[in-house]
mmCIF file of C-alpha atoms in Angstrom:
data_model
loop_
_atom_site.group_PDB
_atom_site.id
_atom_site.type_symbol
_atom_site.label_atom_id
_atom_site.label_comp_id
_atom_site.label_asym_id
_atom_site.label_seq_id
_atom_site.Cartn_x
_atom_site.Cartn_y
_atom_site.Cartn_z
ATOM 1 C CA MET F 1 15.422 75.696 127.124
ATOM 2 C CA LYS F 2 16.037 72.988 124.490
ATOM 3 C CA ARG F 3 18.680 75.218 123.049
ATOM 4 C CA LYS F 4 20.290 75.118 126.324
ATOM 5 C CA ILE F 5 20.473 71.615 126.667
ATOM 6 C CA ILE F 6 21.785 71.106 123.437
ATOM 7 C CA LEU F 7 24.784 73.343 124.376
ATOM 8 C CA ILE F 8 25.140 71.674 127.471
ATOM 9 C CA GLY F 9 25.331 68.323 125.851
ATOM 10 C CA ILE F 10 27.845 69.697 122.897
ATOM 11 C CA ILE F 11 30.150 71.068 125.704
ATOM 12 C CA PHE F 12 29.997 67.955 127.515
ATOM 13 C CA LEU F 13 30.711 65.816 124.181
ATOM 14 C CA LEU F 14 34.031 68.195 123.727
ATOM 15 C CA PHE F 15 34.999 68.006 127.314
ATOM 16 C CA VAL F 16 34.863 63.692 127.141
ATOM 17 C CA GLY F 17 36.501 63.921 123.562
ATOM 18 C CA SER F 18 39.540 66.307 124.844
ATOM 19 C CA ALA F 19 39.613 63.998 127.805
ATOM 20 C CA PHE F 20 39.602 60.782 125.913
ATOM 21 C CA MET F 21 42.203 62.827 123.466
ATOM 22 C CA ILE F 22 44.330 63.616 126.386
ATOM 23 C CA PHE F 23 44.415 60.087 127.915
ATOM 24 C CA TRP F 24 45.168 58.552 124.207
ATOM 25 C CA TYR F 25 48.133 61.277 123.768
ATOM 26 C CA PHE F 26 49.915 60.074 127.343
ATOM 27 C CA THR F 27 49.210 56.618 126.609
ATOM 28 C CA LYS F 28 51.277 56.768 123.259
ATOM 29 C CA VAL F 29 53.913 59.177 124.695
ATOM 30 C CA GLU F 30 54.582 56.460 127.734
ATOM 31 C CA GLU F 31 54.501 53.800 125.391
ATOM 32 C CA SER F 32 56.798 55.299 123.154
ATOM 33 C CA MET F 33 59.249 56.277 125.935
ATOM 34 C CA PHE F 34 59.152 52.574 127.077
ATOM 35 C CA GLN F 35 60.104 51.411 123.422
ATOM 36 C CA LEU F 36 62.828 53.757 123.057
ATOM 37 C CA GLN F 37 64.389 52.694 126.302
ATOM 38 C CA HIS F 38 64.037 49.152 125.399
ATOM 39 C CA ALA F 39 65.880 49.592 121.908
ATOM 40 C CA ARG F 40 68.681 51.736 124.041
ATOM 41 C CA GLU F 41 69.031 48.838 126.652
ATOM 42 C CA TRP F 42 69.123 46.606 123.405
ATOM 43 C CA ALA F 43 71.652 48.641 121.639
ATOM 44 C CA GLN F 44 73.828 48.724 124.668
ATOM 45 C CA ARG F 45 73.733 45.139 125.588
ATOM 46 C CA PRO F 46 76.917 43.469 124.823
ATOM 47 C CA PHE F 47 77.021 41.077 122.043
ATOM 48 C CA PRO F 48 79.522 38.287 121.706
ATOM 49 C CA GLU F 49 82.193 38.857 119.088
ATOM 50 C CA GLU F 50 82.335 35.371 117.666
ATOM 51 C CA ILE F 51 78.947 33.424 116.711
ATOM 52 C CA ALA F 52 78.404 29.728 115.557
ATOM 53 C CA VAL F 53 77.124 29.212 112.023
ATOM 54 C CA LYS F 54 76.399 26.112 110.337
ATOM 55 C CA VAL F 55 78.308 24.644 107.228
ATOM 56 C CA PHE F 56 76.596 21.982 105.276
ATOM 57 C CA PHE F 57 78.636 18.867 103.649
ATOM 58 C CA GLY F 58 77.862 15.781 101.910
ATOM 59 C CA ASN F 59 78.410 12.936 104.250
ATOM 60 C CA GLU F 60 79.867 9.212 102.994
ATOM 61 C CA LYS F 61 78.311 7.691 106.770
ATOM 62 C CA ASN F 62 75.171 9.311 106.390
ATOM 63 C CA ASN F 63 74.353 9.002 102.769
ATOM 64 C CA PRO F 64 76.665 6.245 101.776
ATOM 65 C CA GLY F 65 77.421 6.375 97.808
ATOM 66 C CA ALA F 66 75.471 9.608 97.623
ATOM 67 C CA ALA F 67 72.435 7.693 97.365
ATOM 68 C CA ASN F 68 70.712 10.880 97.591
ATOM 69 C CA CYS F 69 72.758 13.561 95.907
ATOM 70 C CA SER F 70 71.259 16.566 97.685
ATOM 71 C CA ALA F 71 71.538 15.473 101.023
ATOM 72 C CA VAL F 72 73.906 17.400 103.088
ATOM 73 C CA PHE F 73 74.465 17.668 106.666
ATOM 74 C CA PRO F 74 75.765 20.452 109.081
ATOM 75 C CA VAL F 75 79.061 20.850 110.676
ATOM 76 C CA THR F 76 79.344 23.989 113.268
ATOM 77 C CA ARG F 77 82.047 26.650 112.512
ATOM 78 C CA ILE F 78 82.801 29.692 114.934
ATOM 79 C CA VAL F 79 82.880 32.845 112.751
ATOM 80 C CA LYS F 80 83.346 36.830 113.606
ATOM 81 C CA ASN F 81 80.060 37.913 114.536
ATOM 82 C CA ASP F 82 79.504 40.986 112.265
ATOM 83 C CA LEU F 83 77.276 42.414 109.450
ATOM 84 C CA VAL F 84 78.895 40.031 106.843
ATOM 85 C CA VAL F 85 77.958 36.724 108.971
ATOM 86 C CA ARG F 86 76.724 35.047 105.971
ATOM 87 C CA ARG F 87 79.799 35.785 103.871
ATOM 88 C CA ALA F 88 81.932 34.337 106.241
ATOM 89 C CA ALA F 89 79.639 31.078 106.463
ATOM 90 C CA ILE F 90 80.168 30.799 102.682
ATOM 91 C CA GLU F 91 84.081 31.369 102.872
ATOM 92 C CA GLU F 92 84.060 28.547 105.695
ATOM 93 C CA LEU F 93 82.150 26.178 103.074
ATOM 94 C CA LEU F 94 84.758 27.170 100.532
ATOM 95 C CA LYS F 95 87.280 26.236 102.809
ATOM 96 C CA GLY F 96 85.918 22.055 102.934
ATOM 97 C CA PRO F 97 85.769 19.980 105.817
ATOM 98 C CA THR F 98 88.531 19.576 108.339
ATOM 99 C CA THR F 99 90.604 16.744 109.050
ATOM 100 C CA GLU F 100 88.694 15.906 111.885
ATOM 101 C CA GLU F 101 85.314 16.306 109.908
ATOM 102 C CA LYS F 102 86.719 13.909 106.939
ATOM 103 C CA GLU F 103 87.383 11.253 109.325
ATOM 104 C CA GLN F 104 83.621 11.591 110.413
ATOM 105 C CA GLY F 105 82.596 11.197 106.560
ATOM 106 C CA TYR F 106 82.175 14.563 105.532
ATOM 107 C CA TYR F 107 83.409 15.559 102.035
ATOM 108 C CA SER F 108 82.568 18.478 99.895
ATOM 109 C CA SER F 109 81.421 18.663 96.452
ATOM 110 C CA ILE F 110 82.709 22.060 95.458
ATOM 111 C CA PRO F 111 86.204 21.484 94.193
ATOM 112 C CA SER F 112 89.108 21.773 96.322
ATOM 113 C CA LYS F 113 91.914 23.614 95.530
ATOM 114 C CA GLU F 114 93.805 20.327 94.528
ATOM 115 C CA GLU F 115 90.832 19.685 92.324
ATOM 116 C CA VAL F 116 90.909 23.039 90.500
ATOM 117 C CA ILE F 117 94.570 23.055 89.642
ATOM 118 C CA GLU F 118 94.270 19.617 88.445
ATOM 119 C CA PHE F 119 91.251 20.138 86.093
ATOM 120 C CA ARG F 120 92.794 23.537 84.995
ATOM 121 C CA GLU F 121 95.881 21.499 83.782
ATOM 122 C CA LYS F 122 93.952 18.925 82.232
ATOM 123 C CA VAL F 123 91.991 21.227 80.178
ATOM 124 C CA LYS F 124 95.166 23.490 79.266
ATOM 125 C CA GLU F 125 96.952 20.150 77.900
ATOM 126 C CA GLU F 126 93.647 19.039 75.928
ATOM 127 C CA THR F 127 92.807 22.353 74.265
ATOM 128 C CA GLY F 128 96.112 24.281 74.848
ATOM 129 C CA GLU F 129 94.103 27.073 76.579
ATOM 130 C CA ALA F 130 93.366 26.916 80.667
ATOM 131 C CA PRO F 131 89.778 27.498 81.452
ATOM 132 C CA TYR F 132 90.803 29.865 83.927
ATOM 133 C CA GLU F 133 93.807 31.277 85.993
ATOM 134 C CA GLY F 134 93.230 30.716 89.862
ATOM 135 C CA ASP F 135 93.985 28.024 91.851
ATOM 136 C CA GLU F 136 90.920 27.712 94.395
ATOM 137 C CA VAL F 137 87.165 28.831 94.086
ATOM 138 C CA LYS F 138 86.174 32.132 95.490
ATOM 139 C CA LEU F 139 82.953 34.272 96.572
ATOM 140 C CA LYS F 140 83.021 37.038 94.335
ATOM 141 C CA SER F 141 79.575 38.712 96.027
ATOM 142 C CA LEU F 142 76.630 37.936 98.103
ATOM 143 C CA LYS F 143 73.825 39.882 98.504
ATOM 144 C CA ILE F 144 70.071 39.380 99.686
ATOM 145 C CA LEU F 145 66.808 40.959 97.703
ATOM 146 C CA SER F 146 63.343 40.243 98.973
ATOM 147 C CA GLY F 147 64.383 36.817 100.523
ATOM 148 C CA THR F 148 66.440 35.496 97.952
ATOM 149 C CA ALA F 149 70.440 35.515 98.083
ATOM 150 C CA TYR F 150 72.028 36.150 94.935
ATOM 151 C CA VAL F 151 75.728 34.082 95.449
ATOM 152 C CA ASN F 152 78.635 34.931 92.831
ATOM 153 C CA PHE F 153 81.503 32.445 92.550
ATOM 154 C CA SER F 154 84.970 32.816 90.259
ATOM 155 C CA GLU F 155 85.045 30.763 87.316
ATOM 156 C CA GLU F 156 87.194 28.211 89.299
ATOM 157 C CA LEU F 157 84.097 26.872 90.331
ATOM 158 C CA LYS F 158 83.955 25.103 86.630
ATOM 159 C CA ALA F 159 86.377 22.481 87.812
ATOM 160 C CA TYR F 160 83.150 20.740 89.300
ATOM 161 C CA GLY F 161 83.465 18.711 85.839
ATOM 162 C CA GLY F 162 79.876 18.293 85.289
ATOM 163 C CA GLY F 163 77.380 15.677 86.275
ATOM 164 C CA SER F 164 73.766 16.277 87.438
ATOM 165 C CA CYS F 165 74.510 14.820 90.710
ATOM 166 C CA LYS F 166 77.584 16.667 91.493
ATOM 167 C CA VAL F 167 75.680 19.745 90.509
ATOM 168 C CA ALA F 168 72.784 19.022 92.880
ATOM 169 C CA ALA F 169 75.204 18.371 95.875
ATOM 170 C CA ILE F 170 76.920 21.712 95.095
ATOM 171 C CA LYS F 171 73.572 23.618 95.097
ATOM 172 C CA ALA F 172 72.529 21.527 98.287
ATOM 173 C CA GLU F 173 75.757 22.669 100.265
ATOM 174 C CA ILE F 174 75.693 26.448 99.190
ATOM 175 C CA SER F 175 71.753 26.634 99.652
ATOM 176 C CA GLU F 176 71.389 25.237 103.175
ATOM 177 C CA THR F 177 74.070 26.950 104.267
ATOM 178 C CA LEU F 178 72.625 30.175 103.468
ATOM 179 C CA LYS F 179 68.785 29.105 104.169
ATOM 180 C CA GLN F 180 69.776 28.883 107.968
ATOM 181 C CA PHE F 181 69.712 32.829 107.847
ATOM 182 C CA PRO F 182 66.850 34.976 108.300
ATOM 183 C CA ARG F 183 65.285 36.813 105.464
ATOM 184 C CA VAL F 184 67.140 33.865 103.110
ATOM 185 C CA ASP F 185 64.169 31.714 101.624
ATOM 186 C CA GLY F 186 65.879 30.862 97.934
ATOM 187 C CA VAL F 187 69.097 31.116 96.567
ATOM 188 C CA ILE F 188 70.607 31.897 93.075
ATOM 189 C CA ILE F 189 73.765 30.871 92.287
ATOM 190 C CA SER F 190 76.034 31.950 89.305
ATOM 191 C CA ILE F 191 79.346 31.549 88.188
ATOM 192 C CA GLU F 192 81.167 35.001 87.319
ATOM 193 C CA GLY F 193 77.672 36.356 86.969
ATOM 194 C CA ASP F 194 76.192 33.700 84.737
ATOM 195 C CA GLU F 195 73.471 32.276 86.579
ATOM 196 C CA HIS F 196 72.988 29.374 84.285
ATOM 197 C CA ALA F 197 76.720 28.115 84.416
ATOM 198 C CA LEU F 198 76.276 25.582 86.939
ATOM 199 C CA GLN F 199 74.681 22.741 84.802
ATOM 200 C CA PRO F 200 75.467 19.154 84.583
#
């Protein structure tokens, strides 16, 4: 009799366990189907071809005389909404402020084309050898690894000419422009692969 009761108990537990497993299985299947449908709808939703990004510059009106060397302020630029939107933001930064933005007090500490040429010719005149051949600062590479953006510029960035305040301003413009994006917590800036080239 006792053996019969135990057998019935085991059968009951197996039945309850099986029912629970079946319920759990179909719940998970339903949840997975919902997630799959949601993913399909998300993938099919129309994305805008262009997107607004922030580009950071110094501003004489907001920070007179560059009292705070690292103070930078955003302007909005419209770029193509694709996988290289971070690169597009830096390329917009390298273009410098527009005429309208300059009238509002914005300026860039990254050397302009005119400054690059002037610095190159000055060094060439003094030393007999040009420090670089190009006429403007170019973005050579940009990659994101473990929350850090590694951004590498051409040697024309050397035309900044030195100075701790100038270096701080350049770093702030580049870093803040990149930190607006998800997964970018820190920024390492290099010139032709040299992470120590941007120094006072």
